[in-house]
Amino acid sequence: MTRPNLHPDAANARYISFKDLDCDGNARMVMSLIEEYTADPAQQSPFWDYFLGKRNPKSGPKPDDLFLIHANINQIRELFEECGDEDTQALLTWVEEACC
């Protein structure tokens, strides 16, 4: 896992434009990591089944990954902390600060 390699002021770019932030790509990476970690039986819970099910709803519009991350940031942070993955925690923090 590598952290996004951007200029230190890149997070402030969201106030001007989202140019070069790749929020969608980094959000997809976070979602992929959520799927990976929640596949572990030790991390499975009804919440994660519900959360991952929201990505492909049976009705209504499909939310994008960035929206789901933003709406559930604390639960995701807790998952990554429990897994002890500091790089993933840093990626989540970056997505939150730069894109949400």
Backbone as a ProteinNet text record, in pm:
[ID]
protein_1_A
[PRIMARY]
MTRPNLHPDAANARYISFKDLDCDGNARMVMSLIEEYTADPAQQSPFWDYFLGKRNPKSGPKPDDLFLIHANINQIRELFEECGDEDTQALLTWVEEACC
[TERTIARY]
85.6	0	89.3	63.6	137.5	41.2	88.7	6.2	3.6	-101.3	-103.5	16.1	87.2	206.5	171.7	130.1	88.9	161.1	164.6	221.7	149.7	221.3	157.1	33.1	25.6	-89.7	-203	-186.8	-287.2	-424.1	-427.9	-558.2	-631.8	-559.5	-623.9	-677.9	-634	-680.2	-829.2	-886.8	-1029.7	-1111.9	-1058.3	-1131.8	-1126.6	-1037.1	-1024.3	-1076.6	-1023.3	-1067.5	-1017.4	-1069.3	-1024.9	-919.6	-856.5	-757.7	-643.6	-606.7	-493.4	-511.3	-631.4	-650.6	-686.3	-745.1	-790.1	-871.4	-969.9	-1056.2	-1127.9	-1176.7	-1247.7	-1155.1	-1035.1	-940	-899.2	-875.3	-838	-956.5	-1077.6	-1196.4	-1214.8	-1190.5	-1198.7	-1095.5	-976.9	-873.4	-917.5	-977.2	-1027.3	-1135.5	-1227.4	-1334.4	-1277.8	-1176.7	-1112.9	-1050.7	-990.2	-931.2	-1038.9	-1150.4	-1262.3	-1308.4	-1325.7	-1368.3	-1267.7	-1140.3	-1035.2	-1039.8	-1046.2	-1044.4	-1172.5	-1286	-1411.5	-1434.4	-1352	-1359.4	-1304.5	-1224.5	-1170.4	-1284.8	-1307.8	-1417.8	-1412.2	-1294.5	-1282.1	-1340.2	-1351.4	-1400.8	-1544.4	-1602.1	-1736.7	-1839.2	-1938.1	-2046	-2165.7	-2282.8	-2400.3	-2380.9	-2306.4	-2284.7	-2212.6	-2106.1	-2028.9	-2108.6	-2192.7	-2281.9	-2374.7	-2430.6	-2519.5	-2443.7	-2327.4	-2246.2	-2211.2	-2158.5	-2118.9	-2240.3	-2354.1	-2477.5	-2526.4	-2493.9	-2535.8	-2466.6	-2354.1	-2283.7	-2366	-2449	-2533.9	-2676	-2745.5	-2879.8	-2979.2	-3080.9	-3185.4	-3275.8	-3282.5	-3360.6	-3293.7	-3328.8	-3275.2	-3137.6	-3085.3	-2955.3	-2841.3	-2739.9	-2621.3	-2529.6	-2497.9	-2409.3	-2265.6	-2189.8	-2050.2	-1968.7	-1850.1	-1766.9	-1731.7	-1703.6	-1665.8	-1779.1	-1901.3	-2015.4	-2025.3	-2014.3	-2023.2	-1912	-1793.1	-1680.9	-1709.9	-1750.3	-1777.6	-1888	-1992.3	-2106.5	-2076.6	-1969.6	-1937.5	-1792.4	-1735.4	-1592.2	-1548	-1627.4	-1585.2	-1580.8	-1676.6	-1676.7	-1558.7	-1529.9	-1418.2	-1286.5	-1273	-1151.6	-1131	-1238.8	-1230.6	-1185.2	-1238	-1196.5	-1047.2	-998.6	-857.1	-768.3	-815.4	-739.2	-731.7	-844.7	-846.3	-753.1	-738	-650.3	-503.9	-479.4	-343.4	-266.2	-335.1	-269.7	-256.6	-138.5	-117.3	-122.4	-73.9	-79.6	-223.8	-306.7	-448.6	-517.7	-482.6	-538.5	-497.5	-371.7	-324.2	-396.9	-420.6	-494.9	-636.4	-701.4	-836.6	-837.8	-742	-733.7	-714.3	-628.1	-603.7	-731.8	-801.9	-928.1	-1027.4	-1035.8	-1128.2	-1092.8	-967.2	-925.5	-923.6	-887.2	-871.9	-999.4	-1083.7	-1194.4	-1334	-1347.5	-1480.4	-1525.6
-117.3	0	122.4	212.5	337.1	451.8	550	668.2	753.8	829.3	918.9	1013.2	1023.2	1105.5	1237.2	1333.3	1462.5	1574.7	1687.5	1806.7	1833.7	1880.3	1903.2	1992.9	2080.6	2169.9	2109.8	1984.8	1924.5	1917.2	1889.3	1879.9	2012.6	2122.3	2253.2	2280.6	2203.6	2223.4	2197.5	2120.3	2091.6	2219.2	2321.5	2446.8	2529.5	2493.6	2563.6	2474.5	2355.4	2253.5	2120.3	2013.2	1881.8	1825.2	1911.4	1870.7	1794.3	1682.8	1600.1	1533.3	1532.6	1467.4	1319.7	1278.1	1140.3	1088.1	1164.3	1124.4	993.4	976.5	853.1	731.9	745.1	634.5	597.1	695.7	668	613.1	658.5	604	457	424	283.7	199.4	254.4	183.3	157.6	258.2	241.4	133.6	137.1	37	-103.4	-115	-243.7	-296.9	-209.4	-249.2	-287.8	-217.5	-254.6	-395.5	-422.7	-555.8	-662.2	-631.2	-725.8	-755.1	-650.5	-669.3	-735.1	-700.8	-758.1	-900.4	-947.3	-1087	-1178.7	-1122.4	-1198	-1225.7	-1351.8	-1384.3	-1305.7	-1267	-1191.5	-1051.1	-1000	-863.5	-859.6	-973.6	-974.9	-931.9	-859.7	-814.9	-777	-769.7	-725.8	-585.1	-499.3	-364.9	-370.9	-450.4	-454.8	-519.4	-615.8	-672.4	-563.1	-485.3	-374.8	-270	-230.5	-128.6	-171.3	-291.7	-338	-358.8	-394.3	-406.9	-274.1	-165	-32	5	-59.5	-28.3	-69.6	-171	-220.1	-234.4	-122.2	-128.1	-198.5	-256.7	-324.6	-224.6	-102	2.1	136.7	232.2	366.2	380.7	500.5	526.3	459.7	424.3	362.9	474.4	474.2	579	554.1	661.3	640.9	608.3	554.2	510.6	625.1	742	855	893.8	890.2	920.6	819	690.1	587.1	600.4	633.4	652.7	771.1	880.5	1001.4	977	907	884.6	784.6	705.9	601.9	609.4	728	745.7	689.9	706.4	660.5	508.5	440.3	294.2	240	304.8	261.7	283.9	399.3	428	323.3	287.9	187.5	52.2	13.3	-111.6	-110.7	-3.7	3.5	7.4	73.7	75.4	-65.1	-137.6	-274	-365.4	-338.2	-420	-378.3	-263.7	-217.4	-174.9	-135	-95.5	56.8	104.9	250.3	316.2	247.8	306.3	323.7	226.1	234.9	345.5	358.9	468.1	603	613.4	738.4	768.1	664.3	683.1	732.4	672	713.8	858.6	895.6	1034.3	1129	1090.6	1175.6	1192	1080.9	1088.5	1178.7	1163.2	1246.2	1394.1	1426.8	1567.8	1630.5	1552.8	1609.3	1600.9	1503.1	1475.6	1485.8	1469	1468.3	1606.1
0	0	0	-90.3	-91.4	-69.5	-0.8	23.3	-101.8	-122.5	-238.3	-231.9	-341.4	-346.9	-415.4	-336.2	-390.3	-318.4	-380.3	-319.5	-187.6	-84.5	45.8	39.9	-57.1	-67.8	-151	-194.2	-282.7	-216.7	-87	-19.5	-24.6	-25.5	-34.4	-174.3	-273.1	-410.6	-423.9	-332.5	-343.8	-332.8	-271.6	-257.8	-386.1	-475	-602.7	-715.4	-722.1	-817.6	-762.7	-815.7	-770	-864.4	-943.5	-1041.5	-973.7	-1033	-990	-854.7	-797.3	-667.6	-681.1	-791.4	-814.5	-696.9	-657.7	-546.8	-576.1	-697.9	-731.5	-725.2	-776.8	-774.9	-633.5	-549.8	-411.2	-332.3	-363.3	-297.3	-336.3	-463.9	-506.1	-431.5	-408.3	-335	-190.8	-126.9	9.7	12.5	-83.3	-86.7	-108.7	-191.9	-214.3	-85.2	-8.9	119.4	220.5	218.7	306.7	271.7	143.2	99.9	143.1	128.8	167.5	317.9	397.8	543.4	594.7	536.8	586.8	536.1	444.5	402.4	511.9	601.7	715.2	812.4	847.8	940.1	1071.8	1114.8	1240.2	1227.1	1105.4	1083.7	1031.2	1004.2	947.8	1052.2	1006	1093.4	1006.6	1067.2	990	931.1	1001.6	947.6	813.8	806.3	681.7	569.9	601.4	499.1	446	537.4	501	418.3	466.6	399.8	257.8	242.7	110.1	19.7	77.8	1.3	-54.3	13.1	-34.1	-164.6	-194.2	-319.1	-440.5	-425.5	-534.3	-483	-464.5	-406.3	-498.5	-437.2	-513.9	-584.5	-532.7	-597.4	-571.2	-649.7	-633.4	-695.3	-688.9	-750.5	-673.4	-746.3	-686.9	-635.9	-505.2	-454.4	-498.4	-513.4	-549.1	-423.3	-445.3	-333.7	-239.6	-294.4	-210.6	-115.5	-162.9	-76.9	37.4	5.2	108.6	211.8	165.9	258.9	349.4	290.8	369.2	472.8	433	522.2	634.1	617.8	716	761.3	758.8	784	919.3	1022.8	1155.8	1164.8	1106.6	1107.3	1026.5	914.4	830.3	903.8	967.1	1043.6	1153.2	1221	1327.3	1271.2	1156.2	1092.3	1064.4	1003.2	968.2	1092.2	1197.5	1322.6	1382.3	1381.6	1434	1355.9	1226.2	1142.6	1156.3	1218.1	1243.4	1120	1016.1	891.2	886.7	920.8	927.6	790.4	686	551.9	505.9	536.1	499.3	577.7	705.1	785.6	727.4	683.8	624.2	494	413.3	288.8	318.6	416.1	452.9	499.7	582.3	629.8	512.5	418.3	302.3	220.6	195.8	120	192.3	323.7	400.1	388.2	406.3	407.2	268.4	167.9	33.5	-49.4	-20.9	-113.6	-53.1	77.4	136.8	178.6
[MASK]
++++++++++++++++++++++++++++++++++++++++++++++++++++++++++++++++++++++++++++++++++++++++++++++++++++

